mmCIF file of C-alpha atoms in Angstrom:
data_model
loop_
_atom_site.group_PDB
_atom_site.id
_atom_site.type_symbol
_atom_site.label_atom_id
_atom_site.label_comp_id
_atom_site.label_asym_id
_atom_site.label_seq_id
_atom_site.Cartn_x
_atom_site.Cartn_y
_atom_site.Cartn_z
ATOM 1 C CA MET K 1 17.341 -2.842 16.852
ATOM 2 C CA ASN K 2 20.602 -4.290 18.263
ATOM 3 C CA ALA K 3 22.841 -6.148 15.971
ATOM 4 C CA GLY K 4 21.920 -9.757 15.661
ATOM 5 C CA GLN K 5 18.416 -9.180 17.048
ATOM 6 C CA LYS K 6 15.903 -10.997 14.895
ATOM 7 C CA LEU K 7 12.970 -8.967 13.364
ATOM 8 C CA PRO K 8 9.590 -10.212 14.695
ATOM 9 C CA ARG K 9 7.820 -12.516 12.263
ATOM 10 C CA ILE K 10 4.492 -11.018 11.232
ATOM 11 C CA VAL K 11 1.345 -12.571 9.757
ATOM 12 C CA MET K 12 -0.596 -9.905 7.763
ATOM 13 C CA ILE K 13 -4.240 -11.072 7.986
ATOM 14 C CA GLY K 14 -5.973 -9.160 5.132
ATOM 15 C CA ALA K 15 -4.787 -7.825 1.812
ATOM 16 C CA GLY K 16 -7.102 -4.907 1.378
ATOM 17 C CA ASN K 17 -6.630 -0.925 1.446
ATOM 18 C CA VAL K 18 -5.014 -0.690 4.982
ATOM 19 C CA ALA K 19 -2.856 -4.009 4.668
ATOM 20 C CA SER K 20 -1.577 -3.032 1.152
ATOM 21 C CA SER K 21 -0.093 0.194 2.753
ATOM 22 C CA LEU K 22 0.851 -1.224 6.245
ATOM 23 C CA ALA K 23 2.688 -4.446 5.217
ATOM 24 C CA PRO K 24 5.230 -2.896 2.934
ATOM 25 C CA ALA K 25 5.701 -0.023 5.387
ATOM 26 C CA ILE K 26 6.515 -2.124 8.256
ATOM 27 C CA GLU K 27 9.099 -3.970 6.222
ATOM 28 C CA GLN K 28 10.628 -0.760 4.871
ATOM 29 C CA ALA K 29 10.892 0.645 8.266
ATOM 30 C CA GLY K 30 12.731 -2.509 9.579
ATOM 31 C CA ALA K 31 10.056 -3.082 12.111
ATOM 32 C CA GLY K 32 9.243 -6.619 11.188
ATOM 33 C CA LYS K 33 9.310 -9.389 8.569
ATOM 34 C CA ILE K 34 5.802 -10.312 6.931
ATOM 35 C CA VAL K 35 6.005 -14.071 6.693
ATOM 36 C CA GLN K 36 2.392 -14.669 5.559
ATOM 37 C CA VAL K 37 -0.424 -12.722 3.858
ATOM 38 C CA TYR K 38 -3.846 -14.068 4.398
ATOM 39 C CA SER K 39 -6.772 -13.148 2.322
ATOM 40 C CA ARG K 40 -10.030 -15.280 1.472
ATOM 41 C CA THR K 41 -9.364 -13.988 -2.151
ATOM 42 C CA PRO K 42 -6.152 -15.775 -3.245
ATOM 43 C CA ASP K 43 -5.158 -13.238 -6.057
ATOM 44 C CA HIS K 44 -5.260 -10.376 -3.353
ATOM 45 C CA ALA K 45 -2.990 -12.498 -0.981
ATOM 46 C CA ARG K 46 -0.609 -13.120 -3.857
ATOM 47 C CA ASP K 47 -0.492 -9.555 -5.162
ATOM 48 C CA LEU K 48 0.387 -8.162 -1.747
ATOM 49 C CA ALA K 49 2.828 -11.015 -0.956
ATOM 50 C CA ALA K 50 4.484 -10.235 -4.130
ATOM 51 C CA ARG K 51 5.409 -6.757 -2.896
ATOM 52 C CA LEU K 52 7.111 -8.060 0.299
ATOM 53 C CA GLU K 53 10.479 -9.625 0.799
ATOM 54 C CA ASP K 54 9.569 -13.311 1.405
ATOM 55 C CA ALA K 55 5.893 -13.728 2.410
ATOM 56 C CA ALA K 56 3.840 -16.610 1.644
ATOM 57 C CA ALA K 57 0.308 -16.138 0.247
ATOM 58 C CA ILE K 58 -2.502 -18.079 1.972
ATOM 59 C CA SER K 59 -6.291 -18.110 1.729
ATOM 60 C CA ARG K 60 -7.490 -20.429 4.447
ATOM 61 C CA PRO K 61 -7.566 -19.177 8.023
ATOM 62 C CA GLU K 62 -6.463 -22.671 9.333
ATOM 63 C CA ASP K 63 -3.173 -22.046 7.501
ATOM 64 C CA ILE K 64 -2.507 -18.924 9.603
ATOM 65 C CA ASP K 65 0.823 -19.373 11.491
ATOM 66 C CA THR K 66 -0.118 -18.593 15.021
ATOM 67 C CA GLY K 67 3.296 -19.378 16.137
ATOM 68 C CA ALA K 68 4.512 -16.061 14.510
ATOM 69 C CA ASP K 69 5.456 -13.237 16.844
ATOM 70 C CA ILE K 70 2.543 -11.006 15.687
ATOM 71 C CA CYS K 71 -0.685 -11.560 13.935
ATOM 72 C CA LEU K 72 -1.932 -8.126 12.481
ATOM 73 C CA VAL K 73 -5.739 -8.282 11.484
ATOM 74 C CA SER K 74 -6.725 -5.881 8.867
ATOM 75 C CA VAL K 75 -10.081 -7.130 7.519
ATOM 76 C CA ALA K 76 -13.810 -5.844 7.621
ATOM 77 C CA ASP K 77 -15.053 -5.243 11.040
ATOM 78 C CA ASP K 78 -17.454 -8.103 10.971
ATOM 79 C CA ALA K 79 -14.773 -10.547 9.848
ATOM 80 C CA VAL K 80 -12.376 -10.088 12.721
ATOM 81 C CA ALA K 81 -14.294 -12.339 15.164
ATOM 82 C CA LYS K 82 -14.643 -14.982 12.460
ATOM 83 C CA ILE K 83 -10.698 -15.060 11.812
ATOM 84 C CA VAL K 84 -10.206 -15.329 15.600
ATOM 85 C CA ALA K 85 -12.648 -18.264 15.837
ATOM 86 C CA ALA K 86 -11.067 -20.124 12.991
ATOM 87 C CA VAL K 87 -7.516 -20.063 14.408
ATOM 88 C CA LYS K 88 -5.761 -22.182 17.209
ATOM 89 C CA PRO K 89 -5.074 -19.982 20.277
ATOM 90 C CA GLY K 90 -1.475 -19.281 21.063
ATOM 91 C CA ASN K 91 0.918 -16.535 22.643
ATOM 92 C CA ALA K 92 1.462 -14.466 19.553
ATOM 93 C CA LEU K 93 0.663 -10.723 19.881
ATOM 94 C CA TRP K 94 -2.638 -10.302 18.039
ATOM 95 C CA LEU K 95 -3.564 -6.779 16.854
ATOM 96 C CA HIS K 96 -6.369 -5.375 14.704
ATOM 97 C CA THR K 97 -6.509 -2.104 12.818
ATOM 98 C CA SER K 98 -10.123 -1.202 13.276
ATOM 99 C CA GLY K 99 -11.439 2.136 14.827
ATOM 100 C CA SER K 100 -14.686 0.689 15.852
ATOM 101 C CA VAL K 101 -13.991 -2.951 17.120
ATOM 102 C CA PRO K 102 -13.061 -3.401 20.781
ATOM 103 C CA MET K 103 -9.739 -5.179 21.375
ATOM 104 C CA SER K 104 -11.537 -7.827 23.453
ATOM 105 C CA VAL K 105 -12.618 -9.525 20.303
ATOM 106 C CA LEU K 106 -9.033 -10.748 19.990
ATOM 107 C CA ALA K 107 -8.889 -12.198 23.346
ATOM 108 C CA PRO K 108 -9.807 -15.863 22.400
ATOM 109 C CA ALA K 109 -6.741 -15.977 20.095
ATOM 110 C CA SER K 110 -4.212 -14.728 22.682
ATOM 111 C CA PRO K 111 -3.931 -13.204 26.099
ATOM 112 C CA ARG K 112 -1.619 -10.691 24.424
ATOM 113 C CA HIS K 113 -3.773 -8.558 22.068
ATOM 114 C CA GLY K 114 -4.404 -4.913 21.172
ATOM 115 C CA VAL K 115 -5.237 -2.261 18.674
ATOM 116 C CA PHE K 116 -3.054 -0.833 15.924
ATOM 117 C CA TYR K 117 -5.486 1.955 14.316
ATOM 118 C CA PRO K 118 -4.069 4.293 11.788
ATOM 119 C CA LEU K 119 -6.412 7.282 11.393
ATOM 120 C CA GLN K 120 -6.172 7.806 7.684
ATOM 121 C CA THR K 121 -8.063 6.871 4.443
ATOM 122 C CA PHE K 122 -6.381 4.118 2.350
ATOM 123 C CA SER K 123 -6.600 2.917 -1.113
ATOM 124 C CA ARG K 124 -5.012 -0.139 -2.423
ATOM 125 C CA ASP K 125 -2.970 1.430 -5.289
ATOM 126 C CA VAL K 126 -2.339 4.785 -3.660
ATOM 127 C CA ALA K 127 0.901 5.190 -1.667
ATOM 128 C CA VAL K 128 0.604 6.690 1.766
ATOM 129 C CA ASP K 129 3.398 8.202 3.794
ATOM 130 C CA LEU K 130 2.724 6.553 7.068
ATOM 131 C CA SER K 131 5.156 8.689 8.916
ATOM 132 C CA THR K 132 2.769 11.453 8.685
ATOM 133 C CA VAL K 133 -0.303 9.486 9.912
ATOM 134 C CA SER K 134 -1.475 9.402 13.501
ATOM 135 C CA LEU K 135 -1.721 5.926 14.994
ATOM 136 C CA PHE K 136 -3.789 4.843 18.098
ATOM 137 C CA THR K 137 -2.844 1.904 20.227
ATOM 138 C CA GLU K 138 -4.421 0.000 23.187
ATOM 139 C CA GLY K 139 -3.007 -3.022 24.817
ATOM 140 C CA SER K 140 -4.488 -5.760 26.947
ATOM 141 C CA ASP K 141 -1.951 -4.964 29.729
ATOM 142 C CA PRO K 142 0.948 -2.332 30.285
ATOM 143 C CA LEU K 143 3.669 -4.631 28.827
ATOM 144 C CA THR K 144 1.641 -5.381 25.829
ATOM 145 C CA GLU K 145 0.731 -1.681 25.276
ATOM 146 C CA ALA K 146 4.589 -1.069 25.443
ATOM 147 C CA GLU K 147 5.396 -3.569 22.907
ATOM 148 C CA ILE K 148 2.703 -2.279 20.520
ATOM 149 C CA GLY K 149 4.052 1.243 20.966
ATOM 150 C CA ASP K 150 7.671 0.018 20.153
ATOM 151 C CA LEU K 151 6.462 -1.510 16.928
ATOM 152 C CA ALA K 152 4.251 1.576 15.951
ATOM 153 C CA ARG K 153 6.948 4.229 16.638
ATOM 154 C CA LYS K 154 9.207 2.364 14.144
ATOM 155 C CA VAL K 155 6.522 3.042 11.426
ATOM 156 C CA PHE K 156 4.542 6.155 12.593
ATOM 157 C CA SER K 157 5.860 9.435 14.064
ATOM 158 C CA ASN K 158 2.595 10.265 15.874
ATOM 159 C CA VAL K 159 1.516 7.446 18.265
ATOM 160 C CA PHE K 160 -1.191 7.917 20.834
ATOM 161 C CA HIS K 161 -3.066 5.730 23.318
ATOM 162 C CA ALA K 162 -6.869 5.597 22.675
ATOM 163 C CA ASP K 163 -9.299 3.097 24.350
ATOM 164 C CA SER K 164 -12.352 1.645 22.614
ATOM 165 C CA ALA K 165 -14.703 4.353 23.628
ATOM 166 C CA THR K 166 -12.370 7.080 22.372
ATOM 167 C CA ARG K 167 -11.535 5.187 19.077
ATOM 168 C CA ARG K 168 -15.437 4.915 18.464
ATOM 169 C CA VAL K 169 -15.797 8.798 18.683
ATOM 170 C CA MET K 170 -12.700 9.226 16.474
ATOM 171 C CA HIS K 171 -14.105 6.773 13.892
ATOM 172 C CA VAL K 172 -17.477 8.707 13.674
ATOM 173 C CA ALA K 173 -15.589 11.912 13.482
ATOM 174 C CA ALA K 174 -13.385 10.646 10.504
ATOM 175 C CA VAL K 175 -16.529 9.428 8.719
ATOM 176 C CA PHE K 176 -17.859 12.945 8.843
ATOM 177 C CA ALA K 177 -14.542 14.522 8.004
ATOM 178 C CA CYS K 178 -13.511 12.035 5.218
ATOM 179 C CA ASN K 179 -16.113 9.866 3.991
ATOM 180 C CA PHE K 180 -19.116 12.231 3.934
ATOM 181 C CA VAL K 181 -17.014 15.024 2.611
ATOM 182 C CA ASN K 182 -15.708 12.829 -0.327
ATOM 183 C CA TYR K 183 -19.290 11.918 -1.086
ATOM 184 C CA MET K 184 -20.120 15.588 -1.390
ATOM 185 C CA TRP K 185 -17.275 15.853 -3.864
ATOM 186 C CA VAL K 186 -18.787 12.985 -5.912
ATOM 187 C CA VAL K 187 -22.080 15.064 -6.041
ATOM 188 C CA ALA K 188 -20.179 18.247 -7.093
ATOM 189 C CA HIS K 189 -18.309 16.122 -9.788
ATOM 190 C CA ASP K 190 -21.544 14.841 -11.026
ATOM 191 C CA LEU K 191 -22.903 18.427 -11.333
ATOM 192 C CA LEU K 192 -19.907 19.811 -13.201
ATOM 193 C CA GLN K 193 -19.957 17.087 -15.614
ATOM 194 C CA ARG K 194 -23.492 18.128 -16.729
ATOM 195 C CA GLU K 195 -21.943 21.266 -17.834
ATOM 196 C CA ASN K 196 -18.770 19.637 -19.150
ATOM 197 C CA LEU K 197 -16.612 21.180 -16.625
ATOM 198 C CA PRO K 198 -13.524 19.492 -15.104
ATOM 199 C CA MET K 199 -13.303 18.867 -11.279
ATOM 200 C CA ASP K 200 -10.089 21.139 -11.406
ATOM 201 C CA VAL K 201 -12.172 24.231 -11.238
ATOM 202 C CA LEU K 202 -13.115 23.388 -7.527
ATOM 203 C CA PHE K 203 -9.570 22.604 -6.485
ATOM 204 C CA PRO K 204 -8.632 26.083 -5.115
ATOM 205 C CA LEU K 205 -11.906 26.240 -3.265
ATOM 206 C CA LEU K 206 -11.388 22.682 -1.561
ATOM 207 C CA THR K 207 -7.650 23.762 -0.828
ATOM 208 C CA GLU K 208 -8.816 26.983 0.866
ATOM 209 C CA THR K 209 -11.682 25.358 2.829
ATOM 210 C CA LEU K 210 -9.372 22.831 4.367
ATOM 211 C CA ARG K 211 -6.645 25.366 5.077
ATOM 212 C CA LYS K 212 -9.103 27.525 6.955
ATOM 213 C CA ALA K 213 -10.458 24.427 8.904
ATOM 214 C CA VAL K 214 -6.884 23.446 9.900
ATOM 215 C CA THR K 215 -5.471 26.923 10.537
ATOM 216 C CA ALA K 216 -8.460 28.537 12.116
ATOM 217 C CA SER K 217 -11.399 26.441 12.982
ATOM 218 C CA PRO K 218 -14.380 24.749 10.897
ATOM 219 C CA ASP K 219 -16.885 27.101 12.677
ATOM 220 C CA MET K 220 -14.986 30.225 11.652
ATOM 221 C CA GLY K 221 -14.625 28.923 8.031
ATOM 222 C CA GLN K 222 -18.233 28.298 7.488
ATOM 223 C CA THR K 223 -19.576 30.192 4.452
ATOM 224 C CA GLY K 224 -22.377 29.930 1.927
ATOM 225 C CA PRO K 225 -26.066 30.807 1.665
ATOM 226 C CA ALA K 226 -27.218 28.636 4.763
ATOM 227 C CA VAL K 227 -25.067 30.347 7.174
ATOM 228 C CA ARG K 228 -26.297 33.757 5.674
ATOM 229 C CA GLY K 229 -29.937 32.610 5.719
ATOM 230 C CA ASP K 230 -30.306 33.352 2.109
ATOM 231 C CA SER K 231 -33.467 31.316 1.250
ATOM 232 C CA ALA K 232 -33.739 32.674 -2.265
ATOM 233 C CA VAL K 233 -30.554 31.144 -3.271
ATOM 234 C CA MET K 234 -31.172 27.854 -1.428
ATOM 235 C CA ASN K 235 -34.567 27.486 -2.911
ATOM 236 C CA ARG K 236 -33.125 28.123 -6.461
ATOM 237 C CA HIS K 237 -30.536 25.503 -5.785
ATOM 238 C CA LEU K 238 -33.220 23.066 -4.498
ATOM 239 C CA ASP K 239 -35.098 23.567 -7.762
ATOM 240 C CA MET K 240 -32.072 22.270 -9.599
ATOM 241 C CA LEU K 241 -31.820 19.221 -7.591
ATOM 242 C CA ASP K 242 -33.821 16.051 -7.279
ATOM 243 C CA GLY K 243 -33.772 12.819 -5.200
ATOM 244 C CA ASP K 244 -31.018 12.069 -2.710
ATOM 245 C CA ASN K 245 -29.089 15.213 -3.701
ATOM 246 C CA ARG K 246 -32.104 17.459 -2.906
ATOM 247 C CA GLU K 247 -32.609 15.967 0.313
ATOM 248 C CA ILE K 248 -29.133 16.138 1.340
ATOM 249 C CA TYR K 249 -28.903 19.837 0.451
ATOM 250 C CA ARG K 250 -32.051 20.521 2.561
ATOM 251 C CA LEU K 251 -30.853 18.612 5.511
ATOM 252 C CA VAL K 252 -27.388 20.035 5.518
ATOM 253 C CA SER K 253 -28.607 23.547 5.087
ATOM 254 C CA GLU K 254 -31.083 23.260 7.796
ATOM 255 C CA ALA K 255 -28.336 21.773 10.019
ATOM 256 C CA ILE K 256 -25.964 24.815 9.317
ATOM 257 C CA MET K 257 -28.786 27.231 9.973
ATOM 258 C CA ASN K 258 -29.570 25.412 13.334
ATOM 259 C CA ARG K 259 -25.841 25.440 14.329
ATOM 260 C CA PHE K 260 -25.417 29.079 13.672
ATOM 261 C CA ASN K 261 -28.718 30.181 14.928
ATOM 262 C CA VAL K 262 -29.906 31.516 11.533
ATOM 263 C CA SER K 263 -33.663 32.230 11.603
ATOM 264 C CA HIS K 264 -35.768 30.203 9.376
ATOM 265 C CA GLU K 265 -38.932 28.165 9.279
ATOM 266 C CA PRO K 266 -38.554 24.401 9.983
ATOM 267 C CA ASP K 267 -38.685 22.171 6.903
ATOM 268 C CA ARG K 268 -38.914 25.400 4.605
ATOM 269 C CA LEU K 269 -35.965 27.160 3.122
#
């Protein structure tokens, strides 16, 4: 930024997991000045605003300063349109951080709109180094796309264009790679606790599984009784499980056997 050039004034709409990482990172990178933090939960808005240089906490959509340079929306997917409907249209650059919402939802707020989607899992109280995160952008026109890219590259090292269709595919892939995998760890943790074992005993296994997936390929790294077609082991495991865990084990095992053409009888392990 040239000497004397003012930082863009940014309204952070949302104070959840993504916003709590994104807003401080924008200020720390010198990419903008957060002037407002909106959340329908006042305490959340105040907590995030307190971590910023000079941001006002607000909890009513009608108080959003649409005269700011950028309005960055990071709320639940089904709340984006509600926010847009509640504000006065203007010429600010409106962005949302969702992987599954089209940018067109922002059009009623401003002709200048787009997407600012970081492909990462976020938790409110866990710091994330955004310089290592891939960010995907889309703009309503080439000039807007370029403006979004300029902002993005001040915070993120890996910036790519992705339209709505591509982002939807990435979002589904991320659910499989992150959310579903984490739930499997939840189940594993519960099983270990039955025997008073810490989750730490699985850490080397988790690390090696991820290393092989990244350095080789997930297909090449697949191991276990399902890919071997070891029905005896799988049936013993099923006898140890009940409810959802039993059904998940059966479905995933059958999916693995189908993927790798392992001979088995449908619905029987």
